[in-house]
Amino acid sequence: MRRSISAVAVVLLCAGMLFATPYEEILNRAMENSPQMKNVELTYLNSLLTQQQNDLDDEVKVTVSTGTISVLPNENAVNRLTGREEISSDFSMEPSVEVVLPNDGQTTIKASTGLAFEYGDKDYYAVSPSLSASHTFDLTGYDSELAVNLSNARSSIQSEYTYRNALLSFENQVLTSIRTILQAEQSLDETKYNLAKAEQTLSDALELGNMSEGSVSYLQSMNSINLQKRTIDATEKQIETAKQQYTTLTGLVWDGVEDLPSPDLTVNVLSTGNTAVILAGIDVEIAQQAIETKNHTTSPSAITVNGGVSGTSIAKDNSISGNVGLAYSAGNWSVGTGFSGTYDNEKFTPSLTFTGTWTNKTTKKSDEIELQMLNNDLVSAQNELADARTSYIQDMQNLQIEILNHEYTLQNNAAQKEYYESNLEYLQTLFDSGLCTQQDVDDARKQVEWASVQDMIDTIEGLLLQNGIAQLNL
């Protein structure tokens, strides 16, 4: 009879496992159910859009202007060509186009056309087209885009790390929730089983007359039984709370778990370090760039080249002029020279100019202090980089110790389970021969059952360690 009851219990246990939810489905449902993870996903998508926006190349800037357009009626105006008074009207406009190329020298090209008409007794027109260009060559080798690129790269790496770390952390929450329920259910099953044995032992002792109610041994047994009952009540409440948390987290009702993946506990120490090390390295570059930016601001060195050509056509009176210029600036002084010429009525008029400026530097002391502060920031960033590398190596070493301890526990648990299975088989043979009791067989079967649950708990511990490796190497 007792063998039949035990067989039914095993069948029911197996049937319950058949209806367990695969782990992958639990995790996916939890991801879909979590508002927290939905916000993480949206934040990550926005960071990708920001990255795309930052990666857009500067475009050519084109500015088109009509200039001033005027129509002015003039009565008894003097004709500009004949000198006679006549009724006329003036019309003028100054359209222009300016193009700025997206390069370091900010190459600027500007074209304009001045148009003027006077009509009346005598027609009159004037056209004044012009074309000019300028470009600045930075002699310091300073790259103004580098600081922006470094900042964008840091933001991109930080966003990717935050997203991947959030996914792993959320999976850890799911794993921890499952582990809590499994451990509590196993503890509850063990306590109930031991309680049933204790109550049966007490009942048998009273029935056989080996113990009397009110005796010291009876009171001790009752105290132990009552303690186990209170433990059962507390554990059942713990399980109820854990299942509610599981439902809140996953959107599922707890019915067990199956198909847990096998953990991969291979540890690869990255030569470049993890994200924390990479970000610290970028911070060093940003600090260096800040110093270069300040030096460029306080000690600029550049050559600006410009030139242009313009013309004027008024009826038969035409002229054309052109100019080229060169300016050099360094620090608080600059020098420049320009050459221009005008061709008007078959006459060429050249012109050569020189310019020079100097301004006393009123921020010298302030600039020196700021540079010192920026150098201190660089040293601090370098120290942070060294600390990040050391922390990464130490954290990896600590994790490797945890993995070794876990593997040692796995070996012990595997050896124990193998022993329990062999012992169950051995006791079943003895029971079939009438050499042991059903209780001995039931105890052995329970040990195998609990060892199987412990296998699942050990697998979850391994998956948590696997995620720990992944998080440390992010």
CSV table of C-alpha atoms in Angstrom, one decimal:
chain,number,residue,atom,x,y,z
A,1,MET,CA,0.0,0.0,0.0
A,2,ARG,CA,2.8,2.5,1.0
A,3,ARG,CA,4.7,1.5,-2.2
A,4,SER,CA,1.6,2.4,-4.3
A,5,ILE,CA,1.2,5.8,-2.6
A,6,SER,CA,4.9,6.6,-3.2
A,7,ALA,CA,4.6,5.6,-6.8
A,8,VAL,CA,1.6,7.9,-7.2
A,9,ALA,CA,3.5,10.8,-5.6
A,10,VAL,CA,6.3,10.3,-8.1
A,11,VAL,CA,3.9,10.2,-11.1
A,12,LEU,CA,2.2,13.5,-9.8
A,13,LEU,CA,5.6,15.1,-9.5
A,14,CYS,CA,6.5,14.2,-13.0
A,15,ALA,CA,3.2,15.4,-14.3
A,16,GLY,CA,3.7,18.7,-12.6
A,17,MET,CA,7.1,19.1,-14.3
A,18,LEU,CA,5.5,18.4,-17.7
A,19,PHE,CA,3.4,21.5,-17.4
A,20,ALA,CA,6.3,23.7,-16.3
A,21,THR,CA,7.1,26.8,-18.4
A,22,PRO,CA,10.3,26.9,-20.5
A,23,TYR,CA,12.8,29.4,-19.1
A,24,GLU,CA,13.1,31.2,-22.5
A,25,GLU,CA,9.3,31.8,-22.5
A,26,ILE,CA,9.4,33.1,-18.9
A,27,LEU,CA,12.2,35.6,-19.8
A,28,ASN,CA,10.5,36.8,-23.0
A,29,ARG,CA,7.2,37.3,-21.2
A,30,ALA,CA,8.9,39.2,-18.4
A,31,MET,CA,10.6,41.5,-21.0
A,32,GLU,CA,7.3,42.2,-22.7
A,33,ASN,CA,5.5,42.7,-19.4
A,34,SER,CA,8.0,45.1,-17.8
A,35,PRO,CA,7.4,48.9,-18.1
A,36,GLN,CA,10.9,49.3,-16.9
A,37,MET,CA,12.4,47.4,-19.8
A,38,LYS,CA,10.1,49.2,-22.3
A,39,ASN,CA,11.5,52.5,-21.1
A,40,VAL,CA,15.0,51.1,-21.3
A,41,GLU,CA,14.3,50.0,-24.9
A,42,LEU,CA,12.9,53.5,-25.8
A,43,THR,CA,15.9,55.2,-24.2
A,44,TYR,CA,18.3,53.0,-26.1
A,45,LEU,CA,16.4,53.7,-29.4
A,46,ASN,CA,16.6,57.4,-28.7
A,47,SER,CA,20.3,57.1,-28.1
A,48,LEU,CA,20.8,55.4,-31.5
A,49,LEU,CA,18.8,58.3,-33.1
A,50,THR,CA,21.0,60.8,-31.4
A,51,GLN,CA,24.1,58.9,-32.6
A,52,GLN,CA,22.8,59.0,-36.2
A,53,GLN,CA,22.2,62.8,-35.8
A,54,ASN,CA,25.7,63.3,-34.4
A,55,ASP,CA,27.2,61.3,-37.3
A,56,LEU,CA,25.6,63.5,-40.0
A,57,ASP,CA,28.2,65.4,-42.0
A,58,ASP,CA,28.1,69.1,-42.1
A,59,GLU,CA,26.5,70.3,-45.3
A,60,VAL,CA,27.3,73.2,-47.6
A,61,LYS,CA,25.7,76.4,-46.2
A,62,VAL,CA,24.1,78.5,-48.9
A,63,THR,CA,22.6,81.9,-48.2
A,64,VAL,CA,20.6,83.7,-50.9
A,65,SER,CA,19.7,87.3,-50.4
A,66,THR,CA,17.7,89.7,-52.6
A,67,GLY,CA,19.4,92.6,-51.1
A,68,THR,CA,17.7,96.0,-51.1
A,69,ILE,CA,15.2,96.5,-53.9
A,70,SER,CA,14.0,100.0,-54.5
A,71,VAL,CA,11.9,101.8,-57.0
A,72,LEU,CA,12.1,105.5,-56.8
A,73,PRO,CA,10.2,107.9,-59.2
A,74,ASN,CA,12.2,111.1,-59.8
A,75,GLU,CA,10.6,114.1,-61.5
A,76,ASN,CA,12.8,116.5,-63.3
A,77,ALA,CA,15.8,114.3,-62.4
A,78,VAL,CA,19.2,115.0,-64.0
A,79,ASN,CA,20.1,112.4,-66.6
A,80,ARG,CA,23.4,110.9,-65.4
A,81,LEU,CA,24.8,110.7,-69.0
A,82,THR,CA,23.5,113.9,-70.6
A,83,GLY,CA,23.2,116.2,-67.6
A,84,ARG,CA,19.8,117.4,-68.8
A,85,GLU,CA,16.7,117.4,-66.6
A,86,GLU,CA,14.0,115.0,-67.5
A,87,ILE,CA,11.3,113.0,-66.0
A,88,SER,CA,12.6,109.5,-64.9
A,89,SER,CA,12.4,106.7,-62.4
A,90,ASP,CA,15.2,104.7,-60.7
A,91,PHE,CA,15.1,100.9,-60.0
A,92,SER,CA,17.9,99.1,-58.2
A,93,MET,CA,18.5,95.7,-56.5
A,94,GLU,CA,21.5,94.0,-54.9
A,95,PRO,CA,21.0,90.1,-55.0
A,96,SER,CA,23.8,87.9,-53.6
A,97,VAL,CA,24.7,84.3,-52.9
A,98,GLU,CA,27.1,83.2,-50.2
A,99,VAL,CA,28.4,79.7,-50.0
A,100,VAL,CA,30.3,78.3,-46.9
A,101,LEU,CA,32.0,75.0,-47.4
A,102,PRO,CA,32.0,72.5,-44.4
A,103,ASN,CA,35.8,72.3,-43.9
A,104,ASP,CA,38.2,73.4,-41.2
A,105,GLY,CA,39.1,76.6,-43.0
A,106,GLN,CA,35.4,77.6,-43.5
A,107,THR,CA,36.0,78.4,-47.1
A,108,THR,CA,33.6,81.2,-48.0
A,109,ILE,CA,32.5,82.2,-51.5
A,110,LYS,CA,30.3,85.1,-52.2
A,111,ALA,CA,28.8,86.4,-55.4
A,112,SER,CA,26.6,89.4,-55.9
A,113,THR,CA,25.2,91.4,-58.7
A,114,GLY,CA,24.2,95.0,-58.3
A,115,LEU,CA,21.6,96.1,-60.8
A,116,ALA,CA,20.2,99.6,-61.4
A,117,PHE,CA,17.9,101.0,-64.1
A,118,GLU,CA,16.8,104.6,-64.8
A,119,TYR,CA,14.1,105.1,-67.4
A,120,GLY,CA,12.5,108.1,-68.8
A,121,ASP,CA,13.4,110.3,-71.7
A,122,LYS,CA,16.8,108.5,-71.7
A,123,ASP,CA,17.3,104.9,-70.6
A,124,TYR,CA,20.2,104.2,-68.1
A,125,TYR,CA,21.4,101.0,-66.5
A,126,ALA,CA,24.3,100.0,-64.2
A,127,VAL,CA,25.5,96.5,-63.4
A,128,SER,CA,28.0,95.8,-60.6
A,129,PRO,CA,28.8,92.1,-60.3
A,130,SER,CA,31.4,90.8,-57.8
A,131,LEU,CA,32.9,87.5,-56.7
A,132,SER,CA,35.0,87.0,-53.6
A,133,ALA,CA,36.5,84.0,-51.6
A,134,SER,CA,38.4,83.5,-48.4
A,135,HIS,CA,40.0,80.6,-46.5
A,136,THR,CA,41.8,80.3,-43.2
A,137,PHE,CA,44.7,77.8,-42.7
A,138,ASP,CA,45.3,76.9,-39.1
A,139,LEU,CA,49.0,76.4,-38.5
A,140,THR,CA,48.7,74.8,-35.1
A,141,GLY,CA,47.3,71.5,-36.3
A,142,TYR,CA,44.3,71.9,-34.0
A,143,ASP,CA,41.3,69.8,-34.9
A,144,SER,CA,38.2,71.5,-33.8
A,145,GLU,CA,36.0,68.4,-34.5
A,146,LEU,CA,38.0,66.0,-32.3
A,147,ALA,CA,36.5,67.2,-29.0
A,148,VAL,CA,33.0,66.8,-30.5
A,149,ASN,CA,33.8,63.3,-31.9
A,150,LEU,CA,35.2,62.2,-28.6
A,151,SER,CA,32.2,63.3,-26.7
A,152,ASN,CA,29.8,61.6,-29.2
A,153,ALA,CA,31.8,58.4,-29.0
A,154,ARG,CA,31.7,58.4,-25.2
A,155,SER,CA,27.9,59.0,-25.3
A,156,SER,CA,27.4,56.2,-27.7
A,157,ILE,CA,29.5,53.7,-25.7
A,158,GLN,CA,27.8,54.7,-22.5
A,159,SER,CA,24.4,54.2,-24.0
A,160,GLU,CA,25.3,50.8,-25.4
A,161,TYR,CA,26.7,49.7,-22.0
A,162,THR,CA,23.6,51.0,-20.1
A,163,TYR,CA,21.3,49.1,-22.4
A,164,ARG,CA,23.2,45.8,-22.3
A,165,ASN,CA,23.7,46.0,-18.6
A,166,ALA,CA,20.0,46.7,-18.1
A,167,LEU,CA,19.1,43.5,-20.0
A,168,LEU,CA,21.5,41.3,-18.0
A,169,SER,CA,20.3,42.9,-14.7
A,170,PHE,CA,16.7,42.3,-15.6
A,171,GLU,CA,17.5,38.6,-16.4
A,172,ASN,CA,19.2,38.4,-13.0
A,173,GLN,CA,16.0,39.6,-11.4
A,174,VAL,CA,14.0,36.8,-13.2
A,175,LEU,CA,16.6,34.2,-12.2
A,176,THR,CA,16.7,35.3,-8.6
A,177,SER,CA,12.8,35.2,-8.4
A,178,ILE,CA,12.8,31.7,-9.7
A,179,ARG,CA,15.6,30.6,-7.4
A,180,THR,CA,13.8,32.1,-4.4
A,181,ILE,CA,10.6,30.1,-5.1
A,182,LEU,CA,12.5,26.8,-5.8
A,183,GLN,CA,14.5,27.1,-2.6
A,184,ALA,CA,11.4,28.0,-0.5
A,185,GLU,CA,9.4,25.1,-2.1
A,186,GLN,CA,12.2,22.7,-1.4
A,187,SER,CA,12.5,23.9,2.2
A,188,LEU,CA,8.7,23.6,2.6
A,189,ASP,CA,8.7,20.0,1.2
A,190,GLU,CA,11.6,18.9,3.4
A,191,THR,CA,9.9,20.4,6.5
A,192,LYS,CA,6.5,18.9,5.7
A,193,TYR,CA,8.1,15.5,5.1
A,194,ASN,CA,10.1,15.6,8.4
A,195,LEU,CA,7.0,16.8,10.2
A,196,ALA,CA,5.0,13.8,8.9
A,197,LYS,CA,7.8,11.5,10.0
A,198,ALA,CA,8.0,13.1,13.4
A,199,GLU,CA,4.2,12.9,13.9
A,200,GLN,CA,4.2,9.3,12.8
A,201,THR,CA,7.1,8.4,15.1
A,202,LEU,CA,5.3,10.1,18.1
A,203,SER,CA,2.1,8.3,17.3
A,204,ASP,CA,3.9,4.9,17.0
A,205,ALA,CA,5.7,5.5,20.3
A,206,LEU,CA,2.5,6.4,22.1
A,207,GLU,CA,0.7,3.4,20.6
A,208,LEU,CA,3.5,1.0,21.6
A,209,GLY,CA,3.7,2.4,25.0
A,210,ASN,CA,7.3,3.6,24.6
A,211,MET,CA,6.3,7.1,25.5
A,212,SER,CA,3.5,8.6,27.6
A,213,GLU,CA,1.8,11.9,27.2
A,214,GLY,CA,3.2,14.5,29.6
A,215,SER,CA,6.6,12.9,29.8
A,216,VAL,CA,9.8,14.9,29.1
A,217,SER,CA,10.4,13.1,25.8
A,218,TYR,CA,6.8,13.6,24.7
A,219,LEU,CA,7.0,17.3,25.5
A,220,GLN,CA,10.3,17.6,23.6
A,221,SER,CA,8.8,15.8,20.6
A,222,MET,CA,5.7,18.1,20.7
A,223,ASN,CA,7.9,21.2,20.9
A,224,SER,CA,9.8,20.0,17.8
A,225,ILE,CA,6.6,19.3,16.0
A,226,ASN,CA,5.1,22.7,16.8
A,227,LEU,CA,8.3,24.4,15.7
A,228,GLN,CA,8.1,22.7,12.4
A,229,LYS,CA,4.5,23.7,12.0
A,230,ARG,CA,5.4,27.3,12.6
A,231,THR,CA,8.2,27.0,10.1
A,232,ILE,CA,5.8,25.6,7.6
A,233,ASP,CA,3.4,28.6,8.1
A,234,ALA,CA,6.2,31.1,7.7
A,235,THR,CA,7.6,29.3,4.6
A,236,GLU,CA,4.1,29.1,3.0
A,237,LYS,CA,3.8,32.9,3.4
A,238,GLN,CA,7.2,33.4,2.0
A,239,ILE,CA,6.3,31.3,-1.1
A,240,GLU,CA,3.0,33.2,-1.5
A,241,THR,CA,4.9,36.5,-1.5
A,242,ALA,CA,7.6,35.2,-3.8
A,243,LYS,CA,5.0,33.9,-6.3
A,244,GLN,CA,3.2,37.3,-6.3
A,245,GLN,CA,6.5,39.0,-7.0
A,246,TYR,CA,7.1,36.5,-9.8
A,247,THR,CA,3.7,37.3,-11.3
A,248,THR,CA,4.3,41.0,-11.1
A,249,LEU,CA,7.7,40.6,-12.7
A,250,THR,CA,6.8,38.1,-15.5
A,251,GLY,CA,3.0,38.4,-15.9
A,252,LEU,CA,2.8,34.6,-15.4
A,253,VAL,CA,1.4,32.4,-12.7
A,254,TRP,CA,4.1,30.2,-11.2
A,255,ASP,CA,3.9,26.6,-12.5
A,256,GLY,CA,7.5,25.7,-12.4
A,257,VAL,CA,10.4,26.1,-14.8
A,258,GLU,CA,12.1,23.8,-17.3
A,259,ASP,CA,14.6,23.9,-20.1
A,260,LEU,CA,17.1,26.0,-18.2
A,261,PRO,CA,20.1,26.7,-20.5
A,262,SER,CA,23.5,25.3,-19.5
A,263,PRO,CA,25.8,28.1,-18.1
A,264,ASP,CA,29.0,28.9,-19.9
A,265,LEU,CA,31.5,30.0,-17.3
A,266,THR,CA,34.4,30.6,-19.6
A,267,VAL,CA,36.3,33.7,-18.4
A,268,ASN,CA,38.0,35.8,-21.0
A,269,VAL,CA,40.0,38.7,-19.7
A,270,LEU,CA,39.9,41.5,-22.3
A,271,SER,CA,43.2,43.0,-23.1
A,272,THR,CA,41.6,46.4,-23.7
A,273,GLY,CA,39.6,46.2,-20.5
A,274,ASN,CA,35.8,46.6,-20.2
A,275,THR,CA,33.6,49.6,-20.9
A,276,ALA,CA,34.7,51.3,-17.7
A,277,VAL,CA,38.3,51.2,-18.8
A,278,ILE,CA,37.5,52.4,-22.4
A,279,LEU,CA,35.4,55.3,-21.0
A,280,ALA,CA,38.2,56.2,-18.7
A,281,GLY,CA,40.6,56.2,-21.7
A,282,ILE,CA,38.3,58.5,-23.6
A,283,ASP,CA,38.1,60.8,-20.6
A,284,VAL,CA,41.9,61.1,-20.7
A,285,GLU,CA,41.7,62.0,-24.4
A,286,ILE,CA,39.0,64.6,-23.7
A,287,ALA,CA,41.2,66.1,-20.9
A,288,GLN,CA,44.1,66.3,-23.3
A,289,GLN,CA,41.9,67.9,-26.0
A,290,ALA,CA,40.7,70.5,-23.5
A,291,ILE,CA,44.3,71.5,-22.9
A,292,GLU,CA,44.9,71.7,-26.7
A,293,THR,CA,41.7,73.8,-27.1
A,294,LYS,CA,42.9,76.2,-24.4
A,295,ASN,CA,46.4,76.5,-26.0
A,296,HIS,CA,44.8,77.1,-29.4
A,297,THR,CA,42.6,79.8,-27.9
A,298,THR,CA,45.4,81.6,-26.1
A,299,SER,CA,48.1,81.1,-28.8
A,300,PRO,CA,46.4,80.9,-32.2
A,301,SER,CA,48.4,80.8,-35.4
A,302,ALA,CA,46.7,81.1,-38.7
A,303,ILE,CA,46.9,82.4,-42.3
A,304,THR,CA,43.9,83.8,-44.0
A,305,VAL,CA,43.8,84.1,-47.8
A,306,ASN,CA,41.2,86.1,-49.6
A,307,GLY,CA,40.6,87.5,-53.0
A,308,GLY,CA,37.9,88.9,-55.2
A,309,VAL,CA,37.0,90.5,-58.4
A,310,SER,CA,34.2,93.0,-59.2
A,311,GLY,CA,33.1,95.1,-62.2
A,312,THR,CA,30.9,98.0,-63.0
A,313,SER,CA,29.1,98.6,-66.3
A,314,ILE,CA,27.3,101.9,-66.8
A,315,ALA,CA,26.1,102.2,-70.3
A,316,LYS,CA,29.4,102.4,-72.2
A,317,ASP,CA,31.4,103.2,-69.2
A,318,ASN,CA,32.9,99.9,-67.9
A,319,SER,CA,35.5,99.2,-65.2
A,320,ILE,CA,36.8,96.1,-63.4
A,321,SER,CA,38.8,95.7,-60.2
A,322,GLY,CA,40.4,92.8,-58.3
A,323,ASN,CA,42.1,92.2,-55.0
A,324,VAL,CA,44.1,89.5,-53.2
A,325,GLY,CA,45.0,89.6,-49.5
A,326,LEU,CA,47.1,87.6,-47.0
A,327,ALA,CA,46.9,87.9,-43.2
A,328,TYR,CA,48.8,86.2,-40.5
A,329,SER,CA,47.7,86.1,-36.9
A,330,ALA,CA,49.5,84.7,-33.9
A,331,GLY,CA,48.6,85.3,-30.3
A,332,ASN,CA,47.6,88.9,-29.7
A,333,TRP,CA,49.1,90.4,-32.9
A,334,SER,CA,48.5,90.1,-36.6
A,335,VAL,CA,49.9,91.5,-39.9
A,336,GLY,CA,48.5,91.5,-43.4
A,337,THR,CA,49.1,92.7,-46.9
A,338,GLY,CA,46.8,93.2,-49.8
A,339,PHE,CA,47.1,94.1,-53.5
A,340,SER,CA,44.3,95.5,-55.6
A,341,GLY,CA,44.0,97.0,-59.0
A,342,THR,CA,41.3,98.8,-61.0
A,343,TYR,CA,41.0,98.9,-64.8
A,344,ASP,CA,38.9,101.8,-65.9
A,345,ASN,CA,38.7,103.5,-69.3
A,346,GLU,CA,41.8,101.8,-70.5
A,347,LYS,CA,43.7,102.8,-67.4
A,348,PHE,CA,45.0,100.4,-64.7
A,349,THR,CA,45.5,101.7,-61.2
A,350,PRO,CA,47.3,99.3,-58.8
A,351,SER,CA,47.2,99.6,-55.0
A,352,LEU,CA,49.3,97.8,-52.3
A,353,THR,CA,48.4,98.0,-48.6
A,354,PHE,CA,49.9,96.7,-45.3
A,355,THR,CA,48.2,96.4,-41.9
A,356,GLY,CA,49.4,95.4,-38.5
A,357,THR,CA,47.7,95.2,-35.0
A,358,TRP,CA,48.8,94.4,-31.5
A,359,THR,CA,46.7,94.2,-28.4
A,360,ASN,CA,48.0,93.8,-24.9
A,361,LYS,CA,47.0,90.5,-23.3
A,362,THR,CA,44.8,91.1,-20.2
A,363,THR,CA,44.0,87.5,-19.4
A,364,LYS,CA,47.5,86.0,-19.3
A,365,LYS,CA,47.4,85.2,-15.5
A,366,SER,CA,43.9,83.8,-15.8
A,367,ASP,CA,44.9,81.6,-18.8
A,368,GLU,CA,47.9,80.2,-16.9
A,369,ILE,CA,45.7,79.3,-13.9
A,370,GLU,CA,43.1,77.7,-16.2
A,371,LEU,CA,45.8,75.7,-18.0
A,372,GLN,CA,47.1,74.4,-14.7
A,373,MET,CA,43.6,73.3,-13.7
A,374,LEU,CA,43.2,71.5,-17.0
A,375,ASN,CA,46.6,69.8,-16.5
A,376,ASN,CA,45.4,68.7,-13.1
A,377,ASP,CA,42.2,67.3,-14.7
A,378,LEU,CA,44.4,65.4,-17.1
A,379,VAL,CA,46.4,63.8,-14.3
A,380,SER,CA,43.2,63.0,-12.5
A,381,ALA,CA,41.8,61.3,-15.6
A,382,GLN,CA,45.0,59.3,-16.0
A,383,ASN,CA,44.7,58.1,-12.4
A,384,GLU,CA,41.1,57.1,-13.0
A,385,LEU,CA,42.2,55.1,-16.0
A,386,ALA,CA,44.8,53.3,-14.0
A,387,ASP,CA,42.2,52.6,-11.3
A,388,ALA,CA,39.7,51.3,-13.8
A,389,ARG,CA,42.2,48.9,-15.2
A,390,THR,CA,43.1,47.7,-11.7
A,391,SER,CA,39.5,47.3,-10.7
A,392,TYR,CA,38.7,45.3,-13.8
A,393,ILE,CA,41.5,42.8,-13.1
A,394,GLN,CA,40.6,42.5,-9.4
A,395,ASP,CA,36.9,42.0,-10.2
A,396,MET,CA,37.8,39.3,-12.7
A,397,GLN,CA,40.0,37.6,-10.2
A,398,ASN,CA,37.2,37.7,-7.6
A,399,LEU,CA,34.8,36.3,-10.1
A,400,GLN,CA,37.1,33.5,-11.0
A,401,ILE,CA,37.2,32.5,-7.3
A,402,GLU,CA,33.4,32.5,-7.2
A,403,ILE,CA,33.4,30.3,-10.3
A,404,LEU,CA,35.9,27.9,-8.7
A,405,ASN,CA,33.8,27.7,-5.6
A,406,HIS,CA,30.7,27.1,-7.7
A,407,GLU,CA,32.3,24.3,-9.7
A,408,TYR,CA,33.5,22.7,-6.4
A,409,THR,CA,29.9,22.8,-5.1
A,410,LEU,CA,28.7,21.3,-8.4
A,411,GLN,CA,31.1,18.4,-8.1
A,412,ASN,CA,30.0,17.7,-4.5
A,413,ASN,CA,26.3,17.9,-5.4
A,414,ALA,CA,26.8,15.6,-8.4
A,415,ALA,CA,28.7,13.1,-6.2
A,416,GLN,CA,25.9,13.3,-3.6
A,417,LYS,CA,23.2,12.8,-6.2
A,418,GLU,CA,24.9,9.9,-7.7
A,419,TYR,CA,25.2,8.4,-4.2
A,420,TYR,CA,21.5,9.0,-3.5
A,421,GLU,CA,20.4,7.4,-6.8
A,422,SER,CA,22.6,4.3,-6.1
A,423,ASN,CA,21.3,4.2,-2.5
A,424,LEU,CA,17.7,4.3,-3.7
A,425,GLU,CA,18.3,1.5,-6.1
A,426,TYR,CA,20.1,-0.5,-3.4
A,427,LEU,CA,17.3,0.0,-0.8
A,428,GLN,CA,14.6,-0.8,-3.3
A,429,THR,CA,16.3,-4.1,-3.9
A,430,LEU,CA,16.5,-4.7,-0.1
A,431,PHE,CA,12.9,-3.8,0.3
A,432,ASP,CA,11.9,-6.2,-2.5
A,433,SER,CA,13.7,-8.9,-0.4
A,434,GLY,CA,12.1,-7.8,2.8
A,435,LEU,CA,15.3,-6.5,4.3
A,436,CYS,CA,14.4,-2.8,4.8
A,437,THR,CA,11.3,-0.7,5.4
A,438,GLN,CA,9.2,1.4,3.1
A,439,GLN,CA,10.3,4.4,5.1
A,440,ASP,CA,13.9,3.7,4.2
A,441,VAL,CA,13.0,3.7,0.5
A,442,ASP,CA,10.8,6.8,0.8
A,443,ASP,CA,13.7,8.6,2.5
A,444,ALA,CA,16.1,7.7,-0.2
A,445,ARG,CA,13.6,8.7,-2.9
A,446,LYS,CA,13.1,12.1,-1.3
A,447,GLN,CA,16.8,12.6,-1.3
A,448,VAL,CA,17.0,12.0,-5.0
A,449,GLU,CA,14.0,14.3,-5.6
A,450,TRP,CA,15.6,17.1,-3.5
A,451,ALA,CA,18.9,16.6,-5.3
A,452,SER,CA,17.1,17.2,-8.7
A,453,VAL,CA,15.7,20.4,-7.4
A,454,GLN,CA,19.2,21.4,-6.2
A,455,ASP,CA,20.4,20.7,-9.7
A,456,MET,CA,18.0,23.4,-11.0
A,457,ILE,CA,19.1,25.8,-8.2
A,458,ASP,CA,22.8,25.2,-9.1
A,459,THR,CA,22.0,25.8,-12.8
A,460,ILE,CA,20.5,29.2,-11.9
A,461,GLU,CA,23.5,30.0,-9.8
A,462,GLY,CA,25.6,29.2,-12.8
A,463,LEU,CA,23.5,31.5,-15.1
A,464,LEU,CA,23.9,34.3,-12.6
A,465,LEU,CA,27.6,33.8,-12.7
A,466,GLN,CA,27.5,33.7,-16.5
A,467,ASN,CA,25.7,37.1,-16.5
A,468,GLY,CA,28.3,38.4,-14.0
A,469,ILE,CA,31.0,37.5,-16.5
A,470,ALA,CA,29.1,39.2,-19.3
A,471,GLN,CA,28.4,42.3,-17.2
A,472,LEU,CA,32.0,42.6,-16.1
A,473,ASN,CA,33.1,42.4,-19.8
A,474,LEU,CA,30.6,44.9,-21.1
